[in-house]
Coordinates of C-alpha atoms and ligand atoms in Angstrom, one line a residue:
X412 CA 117.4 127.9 115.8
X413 CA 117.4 124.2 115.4
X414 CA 120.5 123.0 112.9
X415 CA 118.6 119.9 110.7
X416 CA 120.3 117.4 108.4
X417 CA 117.8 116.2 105.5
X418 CA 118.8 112.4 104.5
X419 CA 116.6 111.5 101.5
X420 CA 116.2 115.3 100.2
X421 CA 115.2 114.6 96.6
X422 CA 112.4 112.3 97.3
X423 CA 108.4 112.5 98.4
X424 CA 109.4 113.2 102.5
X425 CA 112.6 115.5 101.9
X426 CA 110.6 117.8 99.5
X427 CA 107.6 118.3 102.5
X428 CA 110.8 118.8 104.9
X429 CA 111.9 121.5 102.9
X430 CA 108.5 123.3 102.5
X431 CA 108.1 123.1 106.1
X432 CA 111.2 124.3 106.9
X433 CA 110.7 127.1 104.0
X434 CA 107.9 128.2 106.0
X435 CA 109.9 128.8 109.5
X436 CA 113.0 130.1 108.5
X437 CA 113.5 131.6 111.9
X438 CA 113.3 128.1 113.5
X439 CA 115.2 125.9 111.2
X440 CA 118.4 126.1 109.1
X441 CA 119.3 123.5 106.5
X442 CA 123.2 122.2 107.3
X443 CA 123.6 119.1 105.2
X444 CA 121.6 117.3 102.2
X445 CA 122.0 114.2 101.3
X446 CA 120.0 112.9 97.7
X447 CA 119.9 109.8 96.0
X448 CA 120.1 110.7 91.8
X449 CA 118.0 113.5 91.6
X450 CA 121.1 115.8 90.8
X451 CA 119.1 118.7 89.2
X452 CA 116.4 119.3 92.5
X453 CA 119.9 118.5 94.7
X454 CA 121.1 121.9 93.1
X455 CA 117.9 123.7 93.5
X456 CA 118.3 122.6 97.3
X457 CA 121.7 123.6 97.6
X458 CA 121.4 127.1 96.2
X459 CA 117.9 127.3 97.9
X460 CA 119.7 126.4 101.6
X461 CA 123.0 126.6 101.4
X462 CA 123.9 123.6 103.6
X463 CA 127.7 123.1 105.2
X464 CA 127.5 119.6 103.1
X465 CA 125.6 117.3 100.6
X466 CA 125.7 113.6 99.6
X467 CA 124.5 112.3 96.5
X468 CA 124.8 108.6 95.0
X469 CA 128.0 108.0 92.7
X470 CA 131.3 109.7 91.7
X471 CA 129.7 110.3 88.8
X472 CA 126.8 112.3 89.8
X473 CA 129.2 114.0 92.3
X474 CA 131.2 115.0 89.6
X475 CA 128.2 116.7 87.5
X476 CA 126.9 118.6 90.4
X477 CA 130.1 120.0 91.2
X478 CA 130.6 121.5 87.5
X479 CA 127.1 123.2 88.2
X480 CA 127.9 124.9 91.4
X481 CA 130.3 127.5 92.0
X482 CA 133.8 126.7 92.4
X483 CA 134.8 125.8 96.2
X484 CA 131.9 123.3 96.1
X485 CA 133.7 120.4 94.9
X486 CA 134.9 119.3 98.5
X487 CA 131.4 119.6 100.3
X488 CA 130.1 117.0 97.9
X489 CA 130.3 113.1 99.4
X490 CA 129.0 110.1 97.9
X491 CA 127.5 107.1 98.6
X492 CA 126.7 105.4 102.0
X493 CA 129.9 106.8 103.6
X494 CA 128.4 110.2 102.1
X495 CA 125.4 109.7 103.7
X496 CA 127.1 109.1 106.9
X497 CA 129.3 112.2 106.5
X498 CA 126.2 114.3 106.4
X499 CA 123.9 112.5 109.3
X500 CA 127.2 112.9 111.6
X501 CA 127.7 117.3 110.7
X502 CA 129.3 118.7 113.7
X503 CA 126.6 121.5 113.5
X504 CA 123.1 119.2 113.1
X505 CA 120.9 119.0 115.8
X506 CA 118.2 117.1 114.3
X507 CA 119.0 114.9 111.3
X508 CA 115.7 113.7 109.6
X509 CA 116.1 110.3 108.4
X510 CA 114.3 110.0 104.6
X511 CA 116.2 107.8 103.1
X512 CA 113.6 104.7 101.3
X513 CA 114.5 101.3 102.0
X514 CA 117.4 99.3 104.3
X515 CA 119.7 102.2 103.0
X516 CA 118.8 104.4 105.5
X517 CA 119.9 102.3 108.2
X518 CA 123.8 102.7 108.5
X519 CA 123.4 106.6 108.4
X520 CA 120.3 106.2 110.6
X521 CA 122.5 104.4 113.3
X522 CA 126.3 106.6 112.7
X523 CA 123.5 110.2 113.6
X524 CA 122.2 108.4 116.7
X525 CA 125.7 107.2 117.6
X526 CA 127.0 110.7 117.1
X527 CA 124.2 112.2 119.2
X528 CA 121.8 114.0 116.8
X529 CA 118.0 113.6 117.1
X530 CA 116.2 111.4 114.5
X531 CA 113.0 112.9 112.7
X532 CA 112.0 108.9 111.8
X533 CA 110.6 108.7 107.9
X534 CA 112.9 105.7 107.1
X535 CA 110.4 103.0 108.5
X536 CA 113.0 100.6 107.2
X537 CA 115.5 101.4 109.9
X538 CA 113.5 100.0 112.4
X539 CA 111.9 97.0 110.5
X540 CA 115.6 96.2 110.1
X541 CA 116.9 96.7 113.3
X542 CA 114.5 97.9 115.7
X543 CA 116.4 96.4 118.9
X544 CA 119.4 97.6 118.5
X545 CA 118.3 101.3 117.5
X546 CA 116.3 102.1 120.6
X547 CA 119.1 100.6 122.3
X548 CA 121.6 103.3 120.7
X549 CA 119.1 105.9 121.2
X550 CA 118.5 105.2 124.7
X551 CA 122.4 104.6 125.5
X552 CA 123.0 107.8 123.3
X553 CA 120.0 110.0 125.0
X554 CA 119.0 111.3 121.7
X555 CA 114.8 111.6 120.9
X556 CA 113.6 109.5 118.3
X557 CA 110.5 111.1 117.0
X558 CA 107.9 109.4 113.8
X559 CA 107.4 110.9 111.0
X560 CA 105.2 108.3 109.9
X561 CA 101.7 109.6 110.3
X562 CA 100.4 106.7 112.2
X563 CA 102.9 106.9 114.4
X564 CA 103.2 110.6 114.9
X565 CA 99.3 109.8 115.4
X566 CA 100.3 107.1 118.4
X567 CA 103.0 109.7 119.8
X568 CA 100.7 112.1 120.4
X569 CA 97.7 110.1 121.3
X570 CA 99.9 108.2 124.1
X571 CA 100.3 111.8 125.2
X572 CA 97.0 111.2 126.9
X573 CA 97.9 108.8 128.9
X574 CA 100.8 106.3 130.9
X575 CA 102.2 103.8 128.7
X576 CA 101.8 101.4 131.6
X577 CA 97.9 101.8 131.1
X578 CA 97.9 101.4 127.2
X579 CA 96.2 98.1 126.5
X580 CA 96.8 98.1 122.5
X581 CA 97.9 100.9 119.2
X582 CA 95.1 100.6 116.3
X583 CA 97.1 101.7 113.3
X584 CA 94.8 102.7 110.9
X585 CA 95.6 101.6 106.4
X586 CA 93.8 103.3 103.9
X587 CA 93.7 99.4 102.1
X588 CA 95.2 101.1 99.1
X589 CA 93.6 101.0 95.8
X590 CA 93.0 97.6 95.1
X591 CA 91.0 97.3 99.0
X592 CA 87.7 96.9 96.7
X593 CA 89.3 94.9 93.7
X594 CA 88.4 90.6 93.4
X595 CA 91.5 88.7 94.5
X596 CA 91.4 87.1 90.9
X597 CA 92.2 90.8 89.6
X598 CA 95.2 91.2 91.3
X599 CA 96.9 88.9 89.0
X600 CA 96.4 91.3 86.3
X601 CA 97.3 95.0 87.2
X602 CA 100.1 97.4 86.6
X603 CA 102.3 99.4 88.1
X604 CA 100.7 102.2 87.0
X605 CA 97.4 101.4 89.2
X606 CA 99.1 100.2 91.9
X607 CA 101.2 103.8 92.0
X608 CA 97.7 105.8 91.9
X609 CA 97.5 105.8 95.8
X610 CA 94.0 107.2 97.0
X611 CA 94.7 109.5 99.4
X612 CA 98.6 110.3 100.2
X613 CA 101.2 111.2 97.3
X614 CA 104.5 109.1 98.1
X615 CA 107.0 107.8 96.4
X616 CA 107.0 104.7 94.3
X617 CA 108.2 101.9 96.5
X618 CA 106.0 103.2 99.2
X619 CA 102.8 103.5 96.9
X620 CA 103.3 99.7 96.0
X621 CA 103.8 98.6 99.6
X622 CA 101.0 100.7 100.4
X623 CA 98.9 98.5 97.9
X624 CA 99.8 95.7 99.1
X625 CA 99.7 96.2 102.8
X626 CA 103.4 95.5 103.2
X627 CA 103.5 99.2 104.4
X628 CA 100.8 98.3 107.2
X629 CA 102.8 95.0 108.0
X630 CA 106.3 97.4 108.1
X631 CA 104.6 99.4 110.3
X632 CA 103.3 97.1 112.7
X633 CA 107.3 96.1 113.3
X634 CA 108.2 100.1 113.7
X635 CA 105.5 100.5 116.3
X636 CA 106.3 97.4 117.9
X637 CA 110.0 98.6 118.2
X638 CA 109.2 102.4 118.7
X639 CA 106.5 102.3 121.2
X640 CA 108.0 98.9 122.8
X641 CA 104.8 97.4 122.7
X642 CA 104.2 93.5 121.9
X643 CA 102.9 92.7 118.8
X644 CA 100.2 90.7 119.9
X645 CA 98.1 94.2 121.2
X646 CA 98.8 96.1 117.8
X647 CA 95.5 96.1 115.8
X648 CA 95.5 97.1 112.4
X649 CA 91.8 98.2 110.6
X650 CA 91.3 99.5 107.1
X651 CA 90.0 103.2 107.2
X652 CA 89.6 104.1 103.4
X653 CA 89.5 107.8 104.3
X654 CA 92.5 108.3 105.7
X655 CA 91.4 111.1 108.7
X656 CA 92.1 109.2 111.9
X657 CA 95.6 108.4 111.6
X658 CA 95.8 105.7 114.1
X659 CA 94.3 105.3 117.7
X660 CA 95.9 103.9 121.4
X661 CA 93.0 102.2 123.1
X662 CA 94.3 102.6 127.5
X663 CA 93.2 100.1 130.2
X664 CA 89.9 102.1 130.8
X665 CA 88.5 101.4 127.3
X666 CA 89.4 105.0 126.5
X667 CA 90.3 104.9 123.1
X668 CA 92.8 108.5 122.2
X669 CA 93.2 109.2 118.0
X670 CA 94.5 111.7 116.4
X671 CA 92.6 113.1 113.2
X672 CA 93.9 115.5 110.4
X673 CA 93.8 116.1 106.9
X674 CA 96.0 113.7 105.2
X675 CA 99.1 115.9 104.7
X676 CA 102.8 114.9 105.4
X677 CA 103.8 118.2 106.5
X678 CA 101.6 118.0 109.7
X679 CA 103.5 115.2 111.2
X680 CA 106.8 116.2 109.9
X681 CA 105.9 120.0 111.1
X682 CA 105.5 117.8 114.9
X683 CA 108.6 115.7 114.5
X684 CA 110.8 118.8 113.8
X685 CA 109.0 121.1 116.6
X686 CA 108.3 118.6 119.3
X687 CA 107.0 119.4 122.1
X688 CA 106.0 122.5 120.4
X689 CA 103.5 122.9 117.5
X690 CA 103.8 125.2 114.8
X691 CA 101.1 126.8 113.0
X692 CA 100.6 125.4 109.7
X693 CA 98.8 127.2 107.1
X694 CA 97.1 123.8 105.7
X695 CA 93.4 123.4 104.6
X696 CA 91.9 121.9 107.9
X697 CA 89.7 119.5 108.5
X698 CA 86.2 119.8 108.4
X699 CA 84.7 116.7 109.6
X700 CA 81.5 117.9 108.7
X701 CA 82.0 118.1 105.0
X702 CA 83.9 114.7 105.3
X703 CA 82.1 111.6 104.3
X704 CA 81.5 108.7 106.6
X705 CA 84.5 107.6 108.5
X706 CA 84.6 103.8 107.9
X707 CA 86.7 101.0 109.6
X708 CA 86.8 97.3 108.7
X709 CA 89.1 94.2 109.4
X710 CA 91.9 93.6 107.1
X711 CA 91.0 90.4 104.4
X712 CA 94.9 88.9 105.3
X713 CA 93.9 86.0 102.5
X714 CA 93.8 88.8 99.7
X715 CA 96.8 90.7 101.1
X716 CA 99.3 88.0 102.8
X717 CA 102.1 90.9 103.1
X718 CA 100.1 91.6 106.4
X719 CA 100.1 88.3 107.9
X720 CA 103.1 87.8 107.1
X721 CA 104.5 90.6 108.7
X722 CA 103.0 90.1 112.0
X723 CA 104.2 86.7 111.9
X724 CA 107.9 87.6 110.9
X725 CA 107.4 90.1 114.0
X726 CA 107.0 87.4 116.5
X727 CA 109.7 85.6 115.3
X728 CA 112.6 87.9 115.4
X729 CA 115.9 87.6 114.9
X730 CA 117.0 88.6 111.4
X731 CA 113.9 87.8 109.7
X732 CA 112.2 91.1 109.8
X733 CA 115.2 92.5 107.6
X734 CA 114.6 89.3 105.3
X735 CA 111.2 90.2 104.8
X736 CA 112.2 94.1 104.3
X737 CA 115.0 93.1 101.8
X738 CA 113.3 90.9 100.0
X739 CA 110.0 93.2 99.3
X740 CA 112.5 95.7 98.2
X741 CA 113.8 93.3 95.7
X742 CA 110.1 92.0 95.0
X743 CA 108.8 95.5 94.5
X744 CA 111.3 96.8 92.1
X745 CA 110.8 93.5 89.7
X746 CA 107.0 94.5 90.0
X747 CA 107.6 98.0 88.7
X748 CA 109.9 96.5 85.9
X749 CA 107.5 94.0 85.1
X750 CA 109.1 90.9 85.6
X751 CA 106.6 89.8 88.6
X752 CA 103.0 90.0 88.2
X753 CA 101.5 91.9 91.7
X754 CA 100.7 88.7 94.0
X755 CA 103.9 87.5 93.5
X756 CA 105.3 90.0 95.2
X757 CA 103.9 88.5 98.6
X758 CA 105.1 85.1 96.8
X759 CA 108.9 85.9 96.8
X760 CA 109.1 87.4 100.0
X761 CA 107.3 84.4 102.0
X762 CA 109.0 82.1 100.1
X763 CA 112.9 84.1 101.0
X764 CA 111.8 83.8 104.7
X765 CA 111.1 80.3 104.6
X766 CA 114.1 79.3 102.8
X767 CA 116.2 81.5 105.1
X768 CA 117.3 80.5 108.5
X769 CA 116.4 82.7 111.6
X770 CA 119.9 84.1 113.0
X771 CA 120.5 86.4 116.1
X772 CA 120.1 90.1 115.0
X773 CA 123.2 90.8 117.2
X774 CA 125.2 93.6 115.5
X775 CA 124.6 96.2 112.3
X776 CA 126.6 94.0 110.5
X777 CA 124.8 90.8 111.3
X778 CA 121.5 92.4 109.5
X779 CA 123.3 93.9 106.8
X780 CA 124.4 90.3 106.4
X781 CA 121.2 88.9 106.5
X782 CA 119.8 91.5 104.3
X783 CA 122.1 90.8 101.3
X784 CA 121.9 87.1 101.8
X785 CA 117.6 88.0 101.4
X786 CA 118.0 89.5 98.2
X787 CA 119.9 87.3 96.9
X788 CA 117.5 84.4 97.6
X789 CA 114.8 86.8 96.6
X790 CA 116.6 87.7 93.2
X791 CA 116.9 83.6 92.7
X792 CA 113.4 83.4 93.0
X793 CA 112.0 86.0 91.2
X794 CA 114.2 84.4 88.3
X795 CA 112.4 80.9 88.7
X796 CA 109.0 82.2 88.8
X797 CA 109.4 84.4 85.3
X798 CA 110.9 81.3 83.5
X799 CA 107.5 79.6 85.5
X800 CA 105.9 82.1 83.7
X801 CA 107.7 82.1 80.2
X802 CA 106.8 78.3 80.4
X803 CA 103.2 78.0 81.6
X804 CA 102.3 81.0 78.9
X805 CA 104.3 80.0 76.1
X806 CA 105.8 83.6 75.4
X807 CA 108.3 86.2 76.8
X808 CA 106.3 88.2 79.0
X809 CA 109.2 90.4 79.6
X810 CA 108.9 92.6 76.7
X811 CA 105.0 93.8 77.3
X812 CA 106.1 96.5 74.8
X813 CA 106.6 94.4 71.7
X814 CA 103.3 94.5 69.3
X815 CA 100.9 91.7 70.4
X816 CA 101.7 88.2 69.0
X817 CA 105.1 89.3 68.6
X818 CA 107.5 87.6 71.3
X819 CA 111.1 87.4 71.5
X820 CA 111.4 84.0 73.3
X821 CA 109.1 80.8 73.1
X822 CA 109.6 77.9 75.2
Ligands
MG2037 MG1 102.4 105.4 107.2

């Protein structure tokens, strides 16, 4: 029986966790939850599991869930970050699955591999952030760190194959998202709405925006480049609209090792939590001969500078990979508020990494430094650009609810 902590329960990955581990209850047993807001599916989960411990968001929301449950409950229930902590660092977890979205996941990340637990990797963020010092921990503390991220689930079990001293570069394979086919002119124009209509995978919202526009491929090139300690130079991304091969290590030979599948998340969370053994999903499987065409092209970096961006934030080092990680986060949710229009998200976040300097990524609390001074700047220029905007279109283009030709502000 393997005792797993879930951190990020409520959202896209925790949910597939759970239905996996619904599906093996001999193998698995639930001992702590930790949720973001989602009080109401946090219940479900508790009463559904029965965990030693749970974590949700505020005092408030703490308070709410602990009137729901039955009395006795009230002292399981943390909050916040040091909640999140309390239930990565559970006597009694084995594995805690890291789920969190976004640079929150890092401090609990860090405290589970400090106290020794495994890490099932969803929370790319962790090691865009701090990559360094987290396989460091991990190596110092002897715990696995195993993907979750289907690309790089795909690369751990493609380098499998081989010896890592004969891999000459990792193809990570993007989907392009759905504007891969849109003119760059038409960017300027759409919503949140289509850029949260993903193609292939169902994620979450921040996720579904990076995805769309590439950020997610760029954040990925820095977890592989950390996780597989590879340098960025031999990482390859190509667009592969169907989503089958979920990324590719190409050895010294010219042998080139993928792994293929269905696009699912409970495959490569199913591998994370089993590793080395594989557990028999009942899935739809693939049937390459029903699939269309597998296609594979070359990125357009000009229509999707995230990318480029990324790669180059990469070399650099230092801090600046958490700049460019808090800064989309910051970039992303103006997007989904309206305040930015979609290329500006790119916009911000260039424009925080060149106005921040590149310091030593040292300790935990360097980054976390680095990542509040990023959305700071990033907040700053996010308001510039709307009163840009305001000015340039003669109207409040906040308030896209108001009737047309009715406006609140004109400058
Ligand atoms: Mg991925």
């Amino acid at each position: 029986m393997k005792n797993i902590s879930l951190l990020g329960s409520t959202g896209s990955i925790g949910r597939n966790v759970l239905e996996v581990i619904r599906q093996f209850p001999g193998r698995f047993r639930i001992v702590g939850l930790a949720a973001g807001t989602n009080g109401r599916l946090l219940r479900e989960q508790i009463e559904a599991f029965n965990p030693e411990k749970v974590s949700i968001n505020d005092a408030k929301l703490a308070g709410e869930l602990a009137q729901s449950l039955p009395p006795g409950w009230t002292e399981k229930i943390h909050t916040g970050t040091a909640g999140n902590v309390a239930v990565a660092t559970l006597p009694g977890a084995d594995t805690v699955v890291s789920a969190i979205v976004g640079g929150a996941g890092l401090t609990p990340t860090m405290a589970a591999i400090e106290a020794g637990k495994n890490i099932a990797l969803a929370n790319k963020e962790t090691l865009v952030m701090a990559g360094h010092l987290i396989m460091t921990a991990a190596k110092r503390c002897q715990v696995t760190l195993l993907p979750i991220d289907s690309e790089h689930s795909a690369i751990a079990q493609a380098l499998e194959a081989g010896k890592k001293a004969d891999v000459s570069k990792l193809i990570l394979t993007a989907s392009g998202g759905p504007f891969r086919n849109l003119a760059e002119r038409k960017l300027w124009s759409v919503t949140p709405e289509q850029a949260l209509a993903h193609p292939n995978w169902e994620m979450g919202k921040k996720i579904s925006v990076d995805s769309a526009t590439l950020m997610n491929k760029g954040l990925e090139v820095i977890e592989a480049r950390w996780l597989f300690d590879i340098g960025v130079e031999n990482i390859e991304v190509l667009i592969h609209p169907q989503s089958i091969v979920h990324s590719m290590v190409e050895y010294v030979d010219g042998s080139v090792v993928a792994q293929l599948g269905v696009p699912d998340m409970r495959i490569p969370i199913a591998y994370a939590l089993s590793y080395p053994e594989r557990l028999r999903m009942n899935l739809p499987r693939l049937n390459l001969a029903q699939s269309s065409d597998l296609s594979f092209s070359r990125p357009d970096f000009e229509k999707f500078p995230a990318l480029k961006l990324a790669y180059q934030v990469c070399k650099r080092g230092g801090s600046l990979p958490a700049v460019l990680n808090a800064a989309n986060e910051v970039a992303v949710e103006a997007f989904l508020v309206g305040s930015i229009r979609f290329p500006e998200i790119a916009l911000v976040v260039a424009e925080t990494v060149n106005r921040l300097p590149r310091e030593e990524a040292a300790s935990l609390n360097a980054i976390l430094d680095a990542d509040l001074a990023a959305r700071m700047q990033a907040a700053s220029i996010i308001e510039a650009l709307q009163i840009q905007t305001r000015q340039r279109l003669g109207k409040d283009i906040l308030s896209p609810d108001l009737p047309p030709g009715q406006t609140t502000l004109t400058i």
